[in-house]
């Protein structure tokens, strides 16, 4: 079972999310929190695998809470679920360690899929968020920053760079394995090396590294 924690200041929203998620046979909602402070405490007490996190909440907001939670030992995956999709919210959430960014108009099917992807180490972004993220990274990176991004990849092996490029194309571990003719276990091993060598915590940050270096158009 994927142990999931719901974080939103509106009880009606939490009830709706619980109803949707518990319709899936492999998802269990283990708790709820109404703000960022409660979320941090609930993570320590309940040890969830995945959090669905709102942004605008009283006291500590979802962005600050995401950063605090991702710094904990054995931190769960965090998926932001919000009505606000400004560029700054997206980038702040991803830089804080969120592995997904969904809008509240996301379908129930995609919501459950996002929880499953987060639990498996993958990431999911709303389509229009993804497009804006790619546009911003590819158009706002000056030549010097691109050179720096490429230099950062010099410690990677040829195979790790190939996996990095595939992640930048938005492919899952299964798709990467098929494309590069390797086992999923090998792909996961390369992903672990990428996390360590690039000092990142999730696939979205790996994909951003590929875009910044110009490996993906």
Coordinates of N, CA and C in Angstrom, one line a residue:
X1 N 0.8 -1.2 0.0 CA 0.0 0.0 0.0 C 0.9 1.3 0.0
X2 N 0.4 2.3 -0.7 CA 1.1 3.6 -0.8 C 0.5 4.4 0.3
X3 N 1.2 4.7 1.4 CA 0.8 5.5 2.5 C 0.8 6.9 2.2
X4 N -0.3 7.6 2.2 CA -0.4 8.9 1.6 C -1.0 9.9 2.7
X5 N -0.4 11.1 2.7 CA -0.8 12.1 3.7 C -1.4 13.3 2.9
X6 N -2.6 13.8 3.3 CA -3.2 14.9 2.6 C -3.0 16.2 3.4
X7 N -2.5 17.3 2.7 CA -2.3 18.5 3.4 C -3.0 19.6 2.6
X8 N -4.0 20.2 3.3 CA -4.8 21.3 2.7 C -5.6 21.9 3.8
X9 N -5.8 23.2 3.8 CA -6.5 23.9 4.9 C -8.0 23.8 4.8
X10 N -8.5 23.2 3.7 CA -10.0 23.1 3.5 C -10.4 21.6 3.7
X11 N -11.2 21.4 4.7 CA -11.6 20.0 5.1 C -12.4 19.4 3.9
X12 N -13.1 20.2 3.2 CA -13.9 19.6 2.1 C -13.0 19.1 1.0
X13 N -11.9 19.8 0.7 CA -11.0 19.4 -0.3 C -10.3 18.1 0.2
X14 N -9.9 18.0 1.4 CA -9.3 16.8 1.9 C -10.2 15.6 1.8
X15 N -11.5 15.8 2.1 CA -12.5 14.8 2.1 C -12.6 14.3 0.6
X16 N -12.6 15.2 -0.3 CA -12.7 14.8 -1.7 C -11.5 14.0 -2.2
X17 N -10.3 14.5 -1.8 CA -9.1 13.8 -2.1 C -9.1 12.4 -1.5
X18 N -9.5 12.3 -0.3 CA -9.5 11.0 0.4 C -10.5 10.0 -0.4
X19 N -11.6 10.5 -0.8 CA -12.6 9.7 -1.5 C -12.0 9.1 -2.8
X20 N -11.3 10.0 -3.5 CA -10.7 9.6 -4.8 C -9.6 8.6 -4.6
X21 N -8.7 8.9 -3.7 CA -7.5 8.1 -3.5 C -7.8 6.7 -2.9
X22 N -8.8 6.7 -2.0 CA -9.1 5.4 -1.4 C -10.0 4.5 -2.3
X23 N -10.3 5.0 -3.5 CA -11.0 4.2 -4.5 C -9.9 3.3 -5.2
X24 N -8.6 3.6 -5.1 CA -7.5 2.8 -5.6 C -7.2 1.7 -4.7
X25 N -7.0 0.5 -5.2 CA -6.7 -0.6 -4.3 C -5.3 -0.6 -3.6
X26 N -4.4 0.3 -4.1 CA -3.1 0.3 -3.6 C -2.7 1.5 -2.9
X27 N -3.7 2.4 -2.6 CA -3.4 3.7 -1.9 C -4.2 3.7 -0.6
X28 N -3.5 4.1 0.5 CA -4.1 4.2 1.8 C -3.8 5.7 2.3
X29 N -4.9 6.4 2.7 CA -4.7 7.7 3.3 C -4.5 7.5 4.8
X30 N -3.3 7.8 5.2 CA -2.9 7.5 6.6 C -3.2 8.8 7.5
X31 N -3.4 9.9 7.0 CA -3.6 11.1 7.8 C -3.9 12.3 7.0
X32 N -4.2 13.4 7.7 CA -4.5 14.7 7.1 C -3.9 15.8 7.9
X33 N -3.6 16.9 7.3 CA -3.0 18.1 8.0 C -3.6 19.3 7.3
X34 N -3.8 20.4 8.2 CA -4.4 21.6 7.7 C -3.5 22.7 7.4
X35 N -2.2 22.6 7.7 CA -1.2 23.6 7.4 C 0.2 22.9 7.4
X36 N 1.2 23.7 7.0 CA 2.5 23.2 6.9 C 3.1 22.6 8.2
X37 N 2.9 23.3 9.3 CA 3.4 22.9 10.6 C 2.8 21.5 10.9
X38 N 1.5 21.4 10.7 CA 0.9 20.1 11.0 C 1.4 19.0 10.1
X39 N 1.7 19.4 8.9 CA 2.3 18.4 7.9 C 3.6 17.8 8.4
X40 N 4.5 18.7 8.8 CA 5.8 18.3 9.3 C 5.7 17.3 10.4
X41 N 4.8 17.7 11.4 CA 4.5 16.8 12.5 C 4.0 15.5 12.1
X42 N 3.0 15.5 11.2 CA 2.4 14.3 10.7 C 3.3 13.4 10.0
X43 N 4.3 13.9 9.3 CA 5.3 13.1 8.6 C 6.1 12.4 9.6
X44 N 6.5 13.1 10.7 CA 7.3 12.5 11.7 C 6.6 11.3 12.4
X45 N 5.3 11.6 12.7 CA 4.5 10.6 13.4 C 4.0 9.4 12.6
X46 N 3.7 9.7 11.3 CA 3.0 8.6 10.5 C 3.9 8.0 9.4
X47 N 5.0 8.6 9.1 CA 5.9 8.0 8.1 C 5.2 7.7 6.7
X48 N 4.5 8.7 6.1 CA 3.9 8.4 4.8 C 4.9 8.2 3.7
X49 N 4.5 7.6 2.6 CA 5.3 7.5 1.4 C 5.2 8.7 0.5
X50 N 4.0 9.3 0.5 CA 3.7 10.4 -0.5 C 2.8 11.4 0.2
X51 N 3.1 12.7 0.0 CA 2.3 13.8 0.4 C 1.6 14.5 -0.8
X52 N 0.3 14.8 -0.6 CA -0.3 15.8 -1.5 C -0.4 17.1 -0.8
X53 N 0.3 18.1 -1.3 CA 0.5 19.3 -0.5 C -0.1 20.6 -1.2
X54 N -1.0 21.3 -0.5 CA -1.5 22.6 -1.0 C -0.4 23.6 -0.8
X55 N -0.5 24.8 -1.5 CA 0.5 25.8 -1.3 C 0.0 26.9 -0.3
X56 N -1.1 27.5 -0.5 CA -1.6 28.6 0.3 C -2.3 28.0 1.5
X57 N -1.7 28.1 2.7 CA -2.3 27.7 3.9 C -1.8 28.6 5.1
X58 N -2.6 28.6 6.2 CA -2.2 29.5 7.3 C -0.9 29.0 7.9
X59 N -0.3 29.9 8.7 CA 1.0 29.6 9.3 C 2.1 29.2 8.3
X60 N 2.6 28.0 8.3 CA 3.6 27.6 7.3 C 2.9 27.2 6.0
X61 N 3.3 27.8 4.9 CA 2.6 27.4 3.6 C 3.3 26.1 3.1
X62 N 2.7 25.6 2.0 CA 3.1 24.4 1.4 C 4.5 24.4 0.9
X63 N 5.0 25.5 0.3 CA 6.3 25.6 -0.2 C 7.4 25.5 0.9
X64 N 7.2 26.2 2.0 CA 8.1 26.1 3.1 C 8.1 24.8 3.7
X65 N 6.9 24.2 3.8 CA 6.8 22.9 4.5 C 7.4 21.8 3.6
X66 N 7.3 22.0 2.3 CA 8.0 21.0 1.4 C 9.5 21.0 1.6
X67 N 10.1 22.1 1.7 CA 11.5 22.2 2.0 C 11.9 21.6 3.3
X68 N 11.1 21.8 4.4 CA 11.4 21.3 5.7 C 11.2 19.8 5.7
X69 N 10.2 19.3 5.0 CA 9.9 17.8 5.0 C 11.0 17.1 4.2
X70 N 11.4 17.7 3.1 CA 12.4 17.0 2.2 C 13.8 16.9 2.9
X71 N 14.0 17.7 4.0 CA 15.2 17.7 4.7 C 15.2 16.6 5.8
X72 N 14.1 16.1 6.1 CA 14.0 15.0 7.1 C 14.6 13.7 6.6
X73 N 15.0 12.9 7.6 CA 15.5 11.6 7.2 C 14.3 10.8 6.7
X74 N 14.6 10.0 5.7 CA 13.6 9.1 5.1 C 12.4 10.0 4.7
X75 N 12.6 11.1 4.0 CA 11.6 12.0 3.6 C 10.6 11.4 2.5
X76 N 9.3 11.6 2.6 CA 8.4 11.1 1.6 C 8.5 12.0 0.4
X77 N 7.9 11.4 -0.7 CA 7.8 12.2 -1.9 C 6.7 13.2 -1.8
X78 N 6.9 14.4 -2.3 CA 5.9 15.5 -2.2 C 5.4 15.9 -3.5
X79 N 4.0 15.8 -3.7 CA 3.4 16.3 -4.9 C 2.6 17.5 -4.5
X80 N 2.8 18.7 -5.2 CA 2.1 19.9 -5.0 C 0.8 19.8 -5.7
X81 N -0.3 20.1 -5.0 CA -1.7 20.1 -5.7 C -2.3 21.4 -5.3
X82 N -2.5 22.3 -6.3 CA -2.9 23.6 -6.0 C -3.7 24.2 -7.1
X83 N -4.4 25.4 -6.8 CA -5.1 26.1 -7.8 C -4.2 27.2 -8.4
X84 N -3.0 27.4 -7.8 CA -2.1 28.4 -8.2 C -0.9 27.8 -9.1
X85 N -0.7 28.3 -10.3 CA 0.3 27.7 -11.2 C 1.2 28.8 -11.7
X86 N 1.6 29.8 -10.9 CA 2.5 30.8 -11.3 C 3.9 30.2 -11.5
X87 N 4.7 30.8 -12.4 CA 6.0 30.2 -12.6 C 6.9 30.2 -11.3
X88 N 6.8 31.2 -10.5 CA 7.6 31.2 -9.3 C 7.1 30.1 -8.3
X89 N 5.8 29.8 -8.2 CA 5.4 28.7 -7.4 C 6.0 27.4 -7.9
X90 N 5.9 27.2 -9.2 CA 6.4 25.9 -9.8 C 7.9 25.8 -9.5
X91 N 8.7 26.8 -9.7 CA 10.1 26.7 -9.5 C 10.5 26.6 -8.1
X92 N 9.8 27.3 -7.2 CA 10.1 27.2 -5.8 C 9.8 25.8 -5.3
X93 N 8.7 25.3 -5.7 CA 8.3 23.9 -5.3 C 9.3 22.9 -5.7
X94 N 9.7 23.0 -7.0 CA 10.6 22.0 -7.5 C 12.0 22.1 -6.8
X95 N 12.4 23.4 -6.6 CA 13.7 23.6 -6.0 C 13.7 23.1 -4.5
X96 N 12.5 23.2 -3.9 CA 12.4 22.7 -2.5 C 12.4 21.2 -2.4
X97 N 12.2 20.5 -3.6 CA 12.3 19.1 -3.6 C 11.0 18.3 -3.9
X98 N 9.9 19.1 -4.4 CA 8.7 18.4 -4.8 C 9.0 17.6 -6.1
X99 N 8.3 16.5 -6.2 CA 8.5 15.7 -7.4 C 7.4 15.8 -8.4
X100 N 6.4 16.6 -8.1 CA 5.3 16.8 -9.0 C 4.5 18.1 -8.7
X101 N 3.8 18.6 -9.7 CA 3.1 19.8 -9.5 C 1.8 19.7 -10.3
X102 N 0.7 19.5 -9.6 CA -0.6 19.3 -10.3 C -1.6 20.4 -9.9
X103 N -2.5 20.8 -10.8 CA -3.5 21.7 -10.5 C -4.8 21.0 -10.1
X104 N -5.6 21.7 -9.3 CA -6.8 21.0 -8.7 C -7.9 20.7 -9.8
X105 N -7.6 21.0 -11.0 CA -8.5 20.5 -12.1 C -8.1 19.2 -12.7
X106 N -7.0 18.6 -12.0 CA -6.5 17.3 -12.5 C -7.6 16.2 -12.3
X107 N -7.7 15.3 -13.2 CA -8.7 14.3 -13.2 C -8.4 13.3 -12.0
X108 N -9.4 12.6 -11.5 CA -9.1 11.6 -10.5 C -8.1 10.5 -11.0
X109 N -8.2 10.1 -12.2 CA -7.3 9.1 -12.7 C -5.9 9.6 -12.7
X110 N -5.6 10.9 -13.1 CA -4.3 11.4 -13.1 C -3.8 11.7 -11.7
X111 N -4.7 12.0 -10.8 CA -4.3 12.2 -9.4 C -3.7 10.9 -8.8
X112 N -4.5 9.8 -9.0 CA -4.0 8.5 -8.5 C -2.7 8.1 -9.2
X113 N -2.6 8.4 -10.5 CA -1.4 8.1 -11.2 C -0.2 8.9 -10.7
X114 N -0.4 10.1 -10.3 CA 0.7 10.9 -9.8 C 1.2 10.4 -8.4
X115 N 0.3 9.9 -7.6 CA 0.7 9.3 -6.3 C 1.5 8.0 -6.6
X116 N 1.1 7.2 -7.5 CA 1.9 6.0 -7.9 C 3.2 6.4 -8.4
X117 N 3.3 7.3 -9.3 CA 4.6 7.7 -9.9 C 5.5 8.3 -8.9
X118 N 5.0 9.1 -8.0 CA 5.8 9.7 -6.9 C 6.4 8.6 -6.0
X119 N 5.6 7.6 -5.7 CA 6.0 6.5 -4.9 C 7.1 5.7 -5.5
X120 N 7.1 5.6 -6.9 CA 8.0 4.8 -7.6 C 9.3 5.6 -8.0
X121 N 9.3 6.9 -7.6 CA 10.5 7.7 -7.9 C 10.4 8.5 -9.2
X122 N 9.2 8.4 -9.8 CA 9.0 9.2 -11.0 C 8.4 10.5 -10.7
X123 N 8.0 11.3 -11.7 CA 7.5 12.6 -11.4 C 6.3 12.9 -12.4
X124 N 5.4 13.8 -12.0 CA 4.3 14.1 -12.9 C 4.0 15.6 -12.7
X125 N 3.9 16.3 -13.8 CA 3.5 17.7 -13.8 C 2.3 17.9 -14.7
X126 N 1.4 18.8 -14.3 CA 0.3 19.1 -15.2 C 0.8 19.6 -16.6
X127 N 0.2 19.2 -17.7 CA 0.7 19.5 -19.0 C 1.1 20.9 -19.2
X128 N 0.2 21.9 -18.8 CA 0.6 23.3 -19.1 C 1.7 23.8 -18.2
X129 N 1.8 23.2 -17.0 CA 3.0 23.5 -16.2 C 4.3 23.0 -16.8
X130 N 4.2 21.8 -17.4 CA 5.4 21.2 -18.0 C 5.9 22.1 -19.2
X131 N 4.9 22.5 -20.0 CA 5.3 23.4 -21.1 C 5.9 24.7 -20.7
X132 N 5.4 25.3 -19.7 CA 6.0 26.5 -19.2 C 7.3 26.3 -18.6
X133 N 7.5 25.2 -17.9 CA 8.8 24.9 -17.2 C 9.8 24.7 -18.3
X134 N 9.5 24.0 -19.4 CA 10.5 23.7 -20.4 C 10.8 25.1 -21.1
X135 N 9.8 25.8 -21.4 CA 10.0 27.1 -22.1 C 10.9 28.0 -21.3
X136 N 10.7 28.1 -20.0 CA 11.5 29.0 -19.2 C 12.9 28.5 -19.1
X137 N 13.1 27.2 -18.9 CA 14.5 26.7 -18.7 C 15.3 26.8 -20.0
X138 N 14.6 26.6 -21.2 CA 15.3 26.6 -22.4 C 15.6 28.0 -23.0
X139 N 14.7 28.9 -22.6 CA 14.9 30.3 -23.2 C 15.6 31.2 -22.3
X140 N 15.6 31.0 -21.0 CA 16.1 31.9 -20.0 C 17.6 31.6 -19.6
X141 N 18.1 30.5 -20.2 CA 19.5 30.1 -19.8 C 20.5 30.7 -20.7
X142 N 21.3 31.7 -20.2 CA 22.3 32.3 -21.1 C 23.4 31.3 -21.4
X143 N 24.3 31.7 -22.3 CA 25.4 30.9 -22.8 C 26.3 30.4 -21.6
X144 N 26.7 31.4 -20.7 CA 27.6 31.0 -19.6 C 26.9 30.0 -18.7
X145 N 25.7 30.1 -18.4 CA 25.0 29.1 -17.6 C 24.9 27.8 -18.3
X146 N 24.7 27.8 -19.6 CA 24.7 26.5 -20.3 C 26.1 25.8 -20.3
X147 N 27.1 26.6 -20.4 CA 28.5 26.0 -20.3 C 28.7 25.4 -18.9
X148 N 28.2 26.2 -17.9 CA 28.3 25.7 -16.5 C 27.5 24.4 -16.3
X149 N 26.4 24.3 -16.9 CA 25.5 23.2 -16.8 C 26.2 22.0 -17.5
X150 N 26.8 22.2 -18.6 CA 27.5 21.1 -19.3 C 28.7 20.6 -18.5
X151 N 29.4 21.6 -17.9 CA 30.6 21.2 -17.1 C 30.2 20.4 -15.9
X152 N 29.0 20.6 -15.4 CA 28.5 19.8 -14.3 C 28.3 18.4 -14.6
X153 N 28.1 18.1 -15.9 CA 27.9 16.7 -16.4 C 29.1 16.0 -16.7
X154 N 30.3 16.6 -16.6 CA 31.5 16.0 -17.0 C 31.9 14.7 -16.1
X155 N 31.3 14.7 -14.9 CA 31.6 13.6 -14.0 C 30.7 12.3 -14.4
X156 N 29.8 12.5 -15.3 CA 28.9 11.4 -15.7 C 29.6 10.5 -16.7
X157 N 29.2 9.2 -16.6 CA 29.7 8.3 -17.7 C 28.8 8.5 -18.9
X158 N 29.2 7.9 -20.0 CA 28.4 8.0 -21.2 C 27.0 7.4 -21.0
X159 N 26.9 6.3 -20.4 CA 25.6 5.7 -20.1 C 24.7 6.5 -19.2
X160 N 25.3 7.2 -18.2 CA 24.6 8.0 -17.4 C 24.1 9.3 -18.1
X161 N 24.8 9.8 -19.0 CA 24.4 10.9 -19.9 C 23.2 10.5 -20.8
X162 N 23.3 9.3 -21.3 CA 22.2 8.8 -22.1 C 20.9 8.7 -21.3
X163 N 21.0 8.1 -20.0 CA 19.8 8.0 -19.2 C 19.3 9.4 -18.8
X164 N 20.3 10.4 -18.6 CA 19.9 11.8 -18.3 C 19.1 12.4 -19.4
X165 N 19.5 12.1 -20.6 CA 18.8 12.7 -21.8 C 17.4 12.1 -21.9
X166 N 17.3 10.8 -21.6 CA 16.0 10.1 -21.7 C 15.0 10.7 -20.6
X167 N 15.6 10.9 -19.4 CA 14.7 11.5 -18.4 C 14.3 12.9 -18.8
X168 N 15.2 13.7 -19.5 CA 14.8 15.0 -20.0 C 13.7 14.9 -21.0
X169 N 13.6 13.8 -21.7 CA 12.5 13.6 -22.7 C 11.2 13.2 -22.0
X170 N 11.2 13.0 -20.7 CA 10.0 12.7 -19.9 C 9.7 11.2 -19.9
X171 N 10.7 10.3 -20.2 CA 10.4 8.9 -20.2 C 10.5 8.2 -18.9
X172 N 9.7 7.2 -18.7 CA 9.8 6.5 -17.4 C 10.9 5.5 -17.4
X173 N 11.2 4.8 -16.3 CA 12.2 3.8 -16.2 C 12.0 2.7 -17.2
X174 N 10.7 2.3 -17.3 CA 10.4 1.2 -18.3 C 10.7 1.6 -19.7
X175 N 10.3 2.8 -20.1 CA 10.6 3.3 -21.4 C 12.1 3.5 -21.7
X176 N 12.8 4.0 -20.7 CA 14.3 4.2 -20.8 C 15.0 2.8 -21.0
X177 N 14.5 1.8 -20.3 CA 15.1 0.5 -20.4 C 14.9 -0.1 -21.8
X178 N 13.7 0.1 -22.4 CA 13.5 -0.3 -23.7 C 14.3 0.4 -24.7
X179 N 14.4 1.8 -24.6 CA 15.1 2.6 -25.5 C 16.6 2.3 -25.5
X180 N 17.2 2.1 -24.4 CA 18.6 1.9 -24.2 C 19.0 0.5 -24.1
X181 N 18.0 -0.5 -24.2 CA 18.3 -1.9 -24.2 C 19.1 -2.3 -23.0
X182 N 18.5 -2.0 -21.8 CA 19.0 -2.4 -20.5 C 17.8 -2.8 -19.6
X183 N 18.1 -3.4 -18.5 CA 17.1 -3.8 -17.6 C 16.6 -2.6 -16.8
X184 N 15.4 -2.7 -16.2 CA 14.9 -1.6 -15.4 C 15.8 -1.5 -14.1
X185 N 16.4 -2.6 -13.6 CA 17.3 -2.5 -12.5 C 18.5 -1.7 -12.8
X186 N 19.0 -1.8 -14.0 CA 20.2 -1.0 -14.4 C 19.8 0.4 -14.5
X187 N 18.6 0.7 -15.1 CA 18.2 2.1 -15.2 C 18.1 2.7 -13.8
X188 N 17.5 2.0 -12.8 CA 17.4 2.5 -11.5 C 18.8 2.7 -10.9
X189 N 19.7 1.9 -11.2 CA 21.1 2.1 -10.7 C 21.7 3.4 -11.3
X190 N 21.5 3.6 -12.5 CA 22.0 4.8 -13.2 C 21.3 6.0 -12.6
X191 N 20.0 5.9 -12.3 CA 19.3 7.1 -11.7 C 19.8 7.4 -10.3
X192 N 20.2 6.4 -9.6 CA 20.7 6.6 -8.2 C 22.1 7.3 -8.4
X193 N 22.9 6.9 -9.4 CA 24.2 7.6 -9.6 C 23.9 9.1 -10.0
X194 N 22.9 9.3 -10.8 CA 22.6 10.7 -11.3 C 22.2 11.6 -10.1
X195 N 21.4 11.0 -9.2 CA 21.0 11.8 -8.0 C 22.2 12.2 -7.2
X196 N 23.1 11.2 -7.0 CA 24.3 11.5 -6.2 C 25.2 12.5 -6.9
X197 N 25.5 12.2 -8.1 CA 26.5 13.1 -8.8 C 26.0 14.5 -9.1
X198 N 24.7 14.6 -9.3 CA 24.2 15.9 -9.6 C 23.6 16.6 -8.4
X199 N 23.7 15.9 -7.2 CA 23.2 16.4 -5.9 C 21.7 16.9 -6.0
X200 N 20.9 16.0 -6.6 CA 19.5 16.3 -6.7 C 18.7 15.2 -6.0
X201 N 17.4 15.5 -5.8 CA 16.6 14.5 -5.0 C 15.4 13.9 -5.8
X202 N 15.2 14.4 -7.0 CA 14.1 13.8 -7.8 C 14.3 13.9 -9.3
X203 N 13.4 13.2 -10.1 CA 13.6 13.2 -11.5 C 13.3 14.5 -12.2
X204 N 12.5 15.3 -11.6 CA 12.3 16.6 -12.2 C 13.5 17.4 -12.3
X205 N 14.3 17.4 -11.2 CA 15.6 18.1 -11.1 C 16.6 17.5 -12.1
X206 N 16.5 16.2 -12.3 CA 17.4 15.6 -13.3 C 17.0 16.1 -14.7
X207 N 15.7 16.2 -15.0 CA 15.3 16.6 -16.3 C 15.7 18.1 -16.5
X208 N 15.6 18.9 -15.5 CA 16.0 20.3 -15.6 C 17.5 20.4 -15.9
X209 N 18.3 19.5 -15.3 CA 19.8 19.5 -15.6 C 20.0 19.2 -17.1
X210 N 19.2 18.3 -17.6 CA 19.3 18.0 -19.1 C 19.0 19.1 -19.9
X211 N 17.9 19.9 -19.6 CA 17.5 21.0 -20.4 C 18.5 22.2 -20.3
X212 N 19.0 22.4 -19.1 CA 20.0 23.5 -18.9 C 21.3 23.2 -19.7
X213 N 21.6 22.0 -19.8 CA 22.9 21.6 -20.5 C 22.6 21.6 -22.0
X214 N 21.4 21.7 -22.5 CA 21.1 21.7 -23.9 C 21.1 20.2 -24.5
X215 N 20.9 19.2 -23.6 CA 20.9 17.8 -24.1 C 19.5 17.5 -24.7
X216 N 18.5 18.3 -24.4 CA 17.1 18.1 -24.9 C 16.7 19.4 -25.5
X217 N 16.1 19.4 -26.6 CA 15.6 20.6 -27.3 C 14.2 21.0 -26.7

